[in-house]
CSV table of C-alpha atoms in Angstrom, one decimal:
chain,number,residue,atom,x,y,z
A,24,MET,CA,59.5,10.3,6.9
A,25,LEU,CA,59.3,7.4,4.5
A,26,ALA,CA,62.0,8.9,2.2
A,27,ARG,CA,64.4,9.4,5.1
A,28,SER,CA,64.0,5.8,6.4
A,29,GLY,CA,64.5,4.6,2.8
A,30,LEU,CA,67.8,6.5,2.6
A,31,ARG,CA,69.0,5.0,5.8
A,32,SER,CA,68.2,1.5,4.8
A,33,THR,CA,70.1,1.8,1.5
A,34,ARG,CA,73.0,3.1,3.4
A,35,ILE,CA,72.9,0.1,5.7
A,36,LEU,CA,72.5,-2.2,2.7
A,37,ASN,CA,75.5,-0.6,0.9
A,38,GLY,CA,77.6,-1.1,4.0
A,39,ALA,CA,76.7,-4.8,4.1
A,40,ARG,CA,77.4,-5.3,0.4
A,41,ASN,CA,80.8,-3.7,0.3
A,42,GLY,CA,82.6,-5.6,2.9
A,43,ALA,CA,85.9,-4.1,1.8
A,44,THR,CA,84.8,-0.6,2.7
A,45,ALA,CA,83.0,-1.7,5.9
A,46,PHE,CA,85.7,-0.4,8.1
A,47,THR,CA,85.4,3.1,6.7
A,48,LYS,CA,81.7,2.9,6.7
A,49,ARG,CA,81.7,1.9,10.4
A,50,SER,CA,82.7,5.4,11.5
A,51,ILE,CA,79.9,7.0,9.5
A,52,SER,CA,77.0,4.6,9.9
A,53,SER,CA,75.1,4.9,13.1
A,54,ASN,CA,74.4,1.1,13.2
A,55,SER,CA,78.0,-0.2,13.4
A,56,ARG,CA,77.0,-3.8,14.0
A,57,ALA,CA,74.9,-4.0,10.8
A,58,SER,CA,78.0,-4.5,8.6
A,59,THR,CA,79.0,-7.8,10.3
A,60,GLU,CA,75.6,-9.6,10.0
A,61,SER,CA,74.3,-11.5,7.0
A,62,PRO,CA,72.4,-9.7,4.2
A,63,MET,CA,69.3,-11.9,4.6
A,64,LYS,CA,68.9,-11.1,8.3
A,65,LEU,CA,69.5,-7.4,7.5
A,66,ASN,CA,66.8,-7.4,4.8
A,67,VAL,CA,64.3,-9.0,7.2
A,68,THR,CA,65.2,-6.5,9.9
A,69,VAL,CA,64.8,-3.5,7.5
A,70,ALA,CA,61.5,-4.9,6.2
A,71,ALA,CA,60.2,-5.5,9.6
A,72,SER,CA,61.1,-2.1,11.0
A,73,THR,CA,59.7,-0.4,7.9
A,74,ALA,CA,56.5,-2.3,8.3
A,75,LEU,CA,56.4,-1.4,12.0
A,76,ALA,CA,57.0,2.3,11.2
A,77,ILE,CA,54.3,2.4,8.6
A,78,GLY,CA,51.9,0.3,10.8
A,79,SER,CA,52.3,2.6,13.8
A,80,VAL,CA,51.8,5.7,11.7
A,81,ALA,CA,48.7,4.1,10.2
A,82,TRP,CA,47.4,3.1,13.6
A,83,TYR,CA,48.0,6.6,15.0
A,84,TYR,CA,46.2,8.2,12.0
A,85,HIS,CA,43.4,5.7,12.5
A,86,LEU,CA,43.1,6.8,16.1
A,87,TYR,CA,43.6,10.5,15.9
A,88,GLY,CA,44.0,11.6,12.3
A,89,SER,CA,40.5,11.9,10.9
A,90,THR,CA,38.3,14.9,11.7
A,91,ALA,CA,36.2,14.3,14.8
A,92,HIS,CA,32.5,15.3,14.6
A,93,ALA,CA,30.5,15.8,17.7
A,94,MET,CA,27.3,15.1,15.7
A,95,THR,CA,26.3,12.9,12.9
A,96,PRO,CA,25.5,14.6,9.6
A,97,ALA,CA,21.8,14.2,10.3
A,98,GLU,CA,22.3,16.1,13.6
A,99,GLU,CA,24.2,18.8,11.8
A,100,GLY,CA,21.5,19.3,9.2
A,101,LEU,CA,22.0,19.5,5.5
A,102,HIS,CA,24.2,22.4,4.4
A,103,PRO,CA,22.1,25.1,2.8
A,104,THR,CA,22.6,26.0,-0.9
A,105,ALA,CA,24.5,29.3,-1.4
A,106,TYR,CA,22.0,31.5,-3.2
A,107,PRO,CA,23.1,34.6,-5.1
A,108,TRP,CA,21.3,37.1,-2.9
A,109,VAL,CA,21.5,40.5,-4.6
A,110,HIS,CA,21.2,42.4,-1.3
A,111,GLN,CA,24.3,40.7,0.0
A,112,GLN,CA,26.5,42.2,-2.7
A,113,TRP,CA,28.9,45.0,-1.5
A,114,LEU,CA,27.2,47.7,-3.5
A,115,LYS,CA,23.6,46.8,-3.2
A,116,THR,CA,20.9,47.9,-0.8
A,117,PHE,CA,17.9,45.9,0.2
A,118,ASP,CA,15.2,45.8,-2.4
A,119,HIS,CA,12.5,47.7,-0.5
A,120,GLN,CA,9.7,46.4,-2.7
A,121,THR,CA,10.9,42.9,-1.6
A,122,LEU,CA,11.0,44.1,2.1
A,123,ARG,CA,7.4,45.3,1.7
A,124,ARG,CA,6.3,41.9,0.4
A,125,GLY,CA,8.3,40.1,3.0
A,126,PHE,CA,6.7,42.1,5.8
A,127,GLN,CA,3.3,41.2,4.4
A,128,VAL,CA,4.3,37.5,4.5
A,129,TYR,CA,5.6,37.9,8.0
A,130,ARG,CA,2.4,39.6,9.1
A,131,GLU,CA,0.0,37.2,7.5
A,132,VAL,CA,1.9,33.9,8.0
A,133,CYS,CA,4.9,34.0,10.4
A,134,ALA,CA,3.3,36.4,13.0
A,135,ALA,CA,0.8,33.7,14.0
A,136,CYS,CA,3.6,32.0,16.0
A,137,HIS,CA,6.8,34.0,15.8
A,138,SER,CA,7.4,37.3,17.5
A,139,LEU,CA,9.5,40.2,16.1
A,140,SER,CA,10.0,41.8,19.4
A,141,ARG,CA,13.0,44.0,18.6
A,142,VAL,CA,11.4,45.9,15.7
A,143,PRO,CA,9.4,49.0,16.6
A,144,TYR,CA,6.9,50.4,14.2
A,145,ARG,CA,8.9,53.5,13.7
A,146,THR,CA,11.7,51.6,11.9
A,147,LEU,CA,9.2,50.5,9.3
A,148,VAL,CA,8.5,54.1,8.4
A,149,GLY,CA,10.5,55.1,5.4
A,150,THR,CA,11.8,51.7,4.7
A,151,ILE,CA,8.8,49.5,4.3
A,152,LEU,CA,5.6,51.5,5.1
A,153,THR,CA,4.6,55.1,4.9
A,154,VAL,CA,3.9,57.0,8.1
A,155,ASP,CA,0.2,56.7,7.8
A,156,GLU,CA,0.3,53.0,7.1
A,157,ALA,CA,2.6,52.4,10.1
A,158,LYS,CA,0.4,54.4,12.4
A,159,GLU,CA,-2.6,52.6,11.2
A,160,LEU,CA,-0.9,49.3,11.8
A,161,ALA,CA,0.3,50.3,15.3
A,162,GLU,CA,-3.2,51.4,16.3
A,163,GLU,CA,-4.6,48.0,15.6
A,164,ASN,CA,-2.9,46.8,18.8
A,165,GLU,CA,-3.4,47.8,22.4
A,166,TYR,CA,-0.5,48.6,24.8
A,167,ASP,CA,-0.4,49.3,28.5
A,168,THR,CA,-0.3,52.9,29.6
A,169,GLU,CA,1.7,54.3,32.4
A,170,PRO,CA,-0.1,54.0,35.8
A,171,ASN,CA,-2.8,56.7,36.2
A,172,ASP,CA,-3.5,58.6,39.5
A,173,GLU,CA,-5.2,55.6,41.0
A,174,GLY,CA,-2.3,53.4,40.0
A,175,GLU,CA,-4.4,51.6,37.4
A,176,ILE,CA,-2.8,50.5,34.2
A,177,GLU,CA,-5.1,51.1,31.3
A,178,LYS,CA,-4.9,50.2,27.6
A,179,ARG,CA,-4.2,52.6,24.8
A,180,PRO,CA,-3.9,52.2,21.0
A,181,GLY,CA,-0.3,51.6,19.8
A,182,LYS,CA,2.0,54.4,18.7
A,183,LEU,CA,4.9,54.4,16.3
A,184,SER,CA,7.3,54.1,19.2
A,185,ASP,CA,5.8,50.8,20.3
A,186,TYR,CA,7.3,47.4,19.4
A,187,ILE,CA,5.5,44.8,17.2
A,188,PRO,CA,3.5,42.7,19.7
A,189,ALA,CA,4.3,39.1,20.3
A,190,PRO,CA,1.7,36.4,19.5
A,191,TYR,CA,2.1,34.9,22.9
A,192,LYS,CA,2.3,36.5,26.3
A,193,ASN,CA,5.4,34.6,27.3
A,194,ASP,CA,7.6,31.7,26.4
A,195,GLU,CA,5.6,29.3,28.5
A,196,ALA,CA,2.4,30.2,26.7
A,197,ALA,CA,4.2,29.8,23.4
A,198,ARG,CA,5.4,26.4,24.3
A,199,ALA,CA,2.0,25.3,25.6
A,200,ALA,CA,0.4,26.4,22.3
A,201,ASN,CA,3.0,24.7,20.1
A,202,ASN,CA,3.3,21.2,21.5
A,203,GLY,CA,6.2,22.1,23.8
A,204,ALA,CA,8.2,23.7,21.0
A,205,LEU,CA,9.2,27.4,21.3
A,206,PRO,CA,8.9,29.4,18.1
A,207,PRO,CA,12.1,31.6,18.2
A,208,ASP,CA,11.9,35.3,18.0
A,209,LEU,CA,12.7,36.4,14.4
A,210,SER,CA,14.2,39.8,15.0
A,211,LEU,CA,17.8,38.5,14.8
A,212,ILE,CA,17.2,35.1,13.3
A,213,VAL,CA,19.3,35.7,10.2
A,214,LYS,CA,22.3,36.6,12.3
A,215,GLY,CA,21.5,33.9,14.8
A,216,ARG,CA,21.5,30.9,12.5
A,217,HIS,CA,24.5,29.3,10.8
A,218,GLY,CA,24.1,29.9,7.1
A,219,GLY,CA,21.9,33.0,7.6
A,220,CYS,CA,19.6,33.8,4.6
A,221,ASP,CA,20.6,30.6,2.8
A,222,TYR,CA,19.6,28.5,5.7
A,223,ILE,CA,16.3,30.2,6.3
A,224,PHE,CA,15.3,30.1,2.6
A,225,SER,CA,16.4,26.4,2.4
A,226,LEU,CA,14.5,25.6,5.6
A,227,LEU,CA,11.3,27.3,4.4
A,228,THR,CA,11.3,25.6,1.0
A,229,GLY,CA,13.1,22.4,2.0
A,230,TYR,CA,10.1,20.4,3.4
A,231,PRO,CA,9.8,17.2,1.3
A,232,GLU,CA,6.4,15.8,0.4
A,233,GLU,CA,7.0,12.9,2.8
A,234,PRO,CA,10.0,12.0,4.9
A,235,PRO,CA,12.5,9.7,3.1
A,236,ALA,CA,12.4,6.0,3.9
A,237,GLY,CA,14.1,5.1,7.1
A,238,ALA,CA,14.1,8.6,8.6
A,239,GLN,CA,13.1,8.8,12.2
A,240,VAL,CA,10.5,11.5,12.7
A,241,GLY,CA,9.4,12.0,16.3
A,242,ALA,CA,5.8,12.5,17.3
A,243,GLY,CA,4.5,16.0,16.4
A,244,LEU,CA,7.6,16.7,14.4
A,245,ASN,CA,8.1,17.3,10.7
A,246,PHE,CA,11.0,16.2,8.6
A,247,ASN,CA,13.3,18.9,7.2
A,248,PRO,CA,16.8,17.9,6.1
A,249,TYR,CA,18.1,21.5,6.7
A,250,PHE,CA,17.1,21.6,10.3
A,251,PRO,CA,19.7,20.3,12.7
A,252,GLY,CA,18.4,16.9,13.8
A,253,THR,CA,15.9,16.9,10.9
A,254,GLY,CA,12.9,16.9,13.2
A,255,ILE,CA,11.3,20.3,13.3
A,256,ALA,CA,8.2,21.3,15.1
A,257,MET,CA,7.2,23.9,12.5
A,258,ALA,CA,5.3,22.3,9.7
A,259,ARG,CA,5.6,23.5,6.1
A,260,VAL,CA,3.7,26.8,6.0
A,261,LEU,CA,4.5,28.3,2.6
A,262,TYR,CA,2.3,27.0,-0.2
A,263,ASP,CA,1.8,28.6,-3.6
A,264,GLY,CA,-0.8,31.4,-3.5
A,265,LEU,CA,-1.0,31.6,0.3
A,266,VAL,CA,-0.5,35.3,0.3
A,267,GLU,CA,-2.0,37.8,-2.2
A,268,TYR,CA,0.7,40.4,-2.9
A,269,GLU,CA,-0.5,44.0,-3.3
A,270,ASP,CA,1.9,44.6,-6.1
A,271,GLU,CA,0.6,41.5,-7.9
A,272,THR,CA,3.8,39.5,-7.8
A,273,PRO,CA,2.9,35.8,-8.3
A,274,ALA,CA,3.0,34.4,-4.7
A,275,SER,CA,4.8,31.1,-5.3
A,276,ALA,CA,6.2,29.4,-2.3
A,277,SER,CA,9.8,30.2,-3.2
A,278,GLN,CA,8.9,33.9,-3.9
A,279,MET,CA,7.4,34.2,-0.5
A,280,ALA,CA,10.3,32.4,1.2
A,281,LYS,CA,12.7,34.8,-0.6
A,282,ASP,CA,10.8,37.9,0.3
A,283,VAL,CA,10.4,37.0,3.9
A,284,THR,CA,14.1,35.9,4.2
A,285,GLU,CA,15.2,39.3,2.9
A,286,PHE,CA,12.7,41.0,5.2
A,287,LEU,CA,14.2,39.1,8.2
A,288,ASN,CA,17.7,40.1,7.0
A,289,TRP,CA,16.5,43.7,7.2
A,290,ALA,CA,15.0,43.1,10.7
A,291,ALA,CA,18.4,41.8,11.8
A,292,GLU,CA,20.5,44.4,10.0
A,293,PRO,CA,18.3,47.5,9.5
A,294,GLU,CA,21.5,49.6,9.2
A,295,MET,CA,22.8,47.7,6.2
A,296,ASP,CA,21.9,50.2,3.5
A,297,ASP,CA,23.6,53.1,5.3
A,298,ARG,CA,26.5,50.9,6.4
A,299,LYS,CA,27.3,49.9,2.8
A,300,ARG,CA,26.9,53.4,1.5
A,301,MET,CA,29.3,54.8,4.2
A,302,GLY,CA,31.7,51.9,3.5
A,303,VAL,CA,32.0,52.7,-0.1
A,304,LYS,CA,32.8,56.3,0.7
A,305,VAL,CA,35.4,55.4,3.3
A,306,LEU,CA,37.0,52.7,1.2
A,307,THR,CA,37.3,55.1,-1.8
A,308,VAL,CA,38.9,57.9,0.3
A,309,THR,CA,41.2,55.4,2.0
A,310,ALA,CA,42.3,54.0,-1.3
A,311,VAL,CA,43.2,57.4,-2.6
A,312,LEU,CA,45.0,58.3,0.6
A,313,PHE,CA,46.9,55.0,0.6
A,314,ALA,CA,48.0,55.5,-3.0
A,315,LEU,CA,49.2,59.0,-2.1
A,316,SER,CA,51.2,57.8,0.9
A,317,VAL,CA,52.8,55.1,-1.3
A,318,TRP,CA,53.8,57.8,-3.8
A,319,VAL,CA,55.2,60.1,-1.1
A,320,LYS,CA,57.2,57.3,0.4
A,321,ARG,CA,58.7,56.4,-3.0
A,322,TYR,CA,59.4,60.1,-3.6
A,323,LYS,CA,61.2,60.5,-0.3
A,324,TRP,CA,63.1,57.3,-0.7
A,325,ALA,CA,64.1,57.9,-4.3
A,326,THR,CA,67.5,59.2,-3.5
A,327,LEU,CA,68.3,56.4,-1.1
A,328,LYS,CA,67.0,53.7,-3.4
A,329,SER,CA,68.8,54.9,-6.5
A,330,ARG,CA,72.2,55.7,-5.1
A,331,LYS,CA,75.1,53.3,-5.7
A,332,ILE,CA,77.8,52.6,-3.1
A,333,VAL,CA,81.2,51.6,-4.7
A,334,TYR,CA,84.2,50.4,-2.8
A,335,ASP,CA,87.3,52.0,-4.3
A,336,PRO,CA,90.4,50.2,-2.8
A,337,PRO,CA,93.5,52.2,-2.3
A,338,LYS,CA,96.0,51.7,-5.1
A,339,GLY,CA,99.1,49.5,-4.6
A,340,ALA,CA,98.3,48.2,-1.2
A,341,SER,CA,97.2,44.7,-2.1
A,342,ASN,CA,98.8,43.0,1.0
A,343,ASN,CA,97.3,44.9,3.8
A,344,VAL,CA,93.9,46.1,2.7
A,345,ARG,CA,92.7,46.3,6.3
A,346,SER,CA,95.2,48.9,7.5
B,9,MET,CA,58.1,79.3,-10.0
B,10,ALA,CA,56.6,82.7,-10.9
B,11,ALA,CA,53.3,81.1,-11.5
B,12,ALA,CA,53.2,79.8,-7.9
B,13,ARG,CA,53.5,83.4,-6.6
B,14,PRO,CA,49.7,84.2,-6.5
B,15,PHE,CA,49.0,80.9,-4.8
B,16,TYR,CA,51.6,81.7,-2.2
B,17,ASN,CA,50.2,85.2,-1.6
B,18,ALA,CA,46.6,83.9,-1.4
B,19,LEU,CA,47.0,80.7,0.6
B,20,PHE,CA,50.3,80.5,2.5
B,21,ARG,CA,51.4,84.0,3.3
B,22,ARG,CA,49.5,84.3,6.6
B,23,ASN,CA,48.6,81.5,8.9
B,24,TRP,CA,44.9,82.4,9.1
B,25,GLN,CA,44.8,82.2,5.3
B,26,MET,CA,46.3,78.8,5.4
B,27,LEU,CA,43.9,77.6,8.1
B,28,GLY,CA,40.9,79.1,6.2
B,29,ALA,CA,42.0,77.3,3.1
B,30,VAL,CA,42.3,74.0,4.9
B,31,PHE,CA,39.0,74.2,6.7
B,32,GLY,CA,37.1,75.7,3.7
B,33,GLY,CA,38.7,73.1,1.4
B,34,ALA,CA,37.7,70.3,3.8
B,35,PHE,CA,34.1,71.6,4.0
B,36,ALA,CA,33.8,72.0,0.2
B,37,PHE,CA,35.4,68.6,-0.5
B,38,GLU,CA,33.0,66.9,2.0
B,39,MET,CA,30.0,68.4,0.3
B,40,VAL,CA,31.0,67.6,-3.2
B,41,TYR,CA,32.3,64.1,-2.4
B,42,ASP,CA,29.2,63.2,-0.3
B,43,THR,CA,26.8,64.4,-3.0
B,44,SER,CA,28.5,62.7,-5.8
B,45,MET,CA,29.0,59.4,-4.0
B,46,ASN,CA,25.3,59.5,-3.0
B,47,LYS,CA,24.4,60.1,-6.6
B,48,LEU,CA,26.6,57.2,-7.6
B,49,TRP,CA,25.0,55.0,-4.9
B,50,ASP,CA,21.5,55.8,-5.9
B,51,ASN,CA,22.4,55.1,-9.5
B,52,LEU,CA,23.8,51.7,-8.6
B,53,ASN,CA,20.7,50.9,-6.6
B,54,ARG,CA,18.1,52.4,-8.9
B,55,GLY,CA,14.6,51.1,-8.1
B,56,ARG,CA,15.7,49.3,-5.0
B,57,GLN,CA,15.4,51.9,-2.3
B,58,TRP,CA,12.4,53.3,-0.5
B,59,LYS,CA,12.6,56.6,-2.2
B,60,ASP,CA,12.2,54.9,-5.5
B,61,ILE,CA,9.0,53.1,-4.6
B,62,ARG,CA,7.6,55.6,-2.1
B,63,SER,CA,5.4,57.4,-4.7
B,64,LYS,CA,3.4,54.2,-5.2
B,65,TYR,CA,2.2,54.2,-1.6
B,66,VAL,CA,2.0,57.8,-0.4
B,67,GLU,CA,-1.6,58.9,-0.7
B,68,GLU,CA,-1.6,62.7,-0.6
B,69,GLU,CA,0.7,65.1,-2.4
């Protein structure tokens, strides 16, 4: 844009300077009157129009050019650090020892407020717990039976097919117990939050000792820079040594946060191990088949690609080649 | 060309032979491929899967 207007202005200036060739220039130049006016006026005109052009572009960019954000950075929340999760590599499964620890953290810490309502006990069998452990865990809770002959609904101990019970009867009870804030269900939280595992780990470990100077923290809220809006109803829960791991892993706050994050990732994607294993098989076979098909194509096309077409003009007929 | 003769007689001479070879080959390939890829997978994820830590938690046996 600038370069083109610069070209035009030099052309105009040339036309003004070479009065002798002005007549010939007139037919070329778009501004035919320019050649007759004085150089000073021309310079001023060019400078003014250039300034106007630059100014209008700058004004337009000022109005519409910069990226528009619906929210302030504080309302977006701090972007979580990208952590090198091993279980997110293409060829890695979940670390099931970690899942077991994470489930322990969920059961002893998170389950006080957060439900995990889409995970039945049977999915824990063979991934996190043995059958006996899972049955024992399920039997700790009571579930409604089908109506009996009198239509009464009784209670029975839980079975493997039952879902992990929620800490509150319904959302209203959850809100009432938590100062009006609803603790979200954690079954799909890794998929349901921007940033996934990184966000949840950062959130759990990101509570500062005290809010930074000038930060507005509402009543009953806690400051966490990673939470959109920075005011989160959940207080910091993970402190060193809160949980005693059965495999004697030191239960630092970040260790617990990492374990529970991977566990929640499992809860959201229990099929991940099988999906990746199947993916490796499919991609390997597909790669071989693709290479084969490329080879076959080249084989079939070899005669077409390597032939040479030569025009051999008829001898002694230089004047009418076309006949 | 003469070496290909037994192959031709065994595989392509009759259609049912050809079909049998294709289906049997697919079956055998699937078994071999699945087993070897699973082995590779378990090797890549040694110590991470439930079957690797199961022995720590199962009581009987």
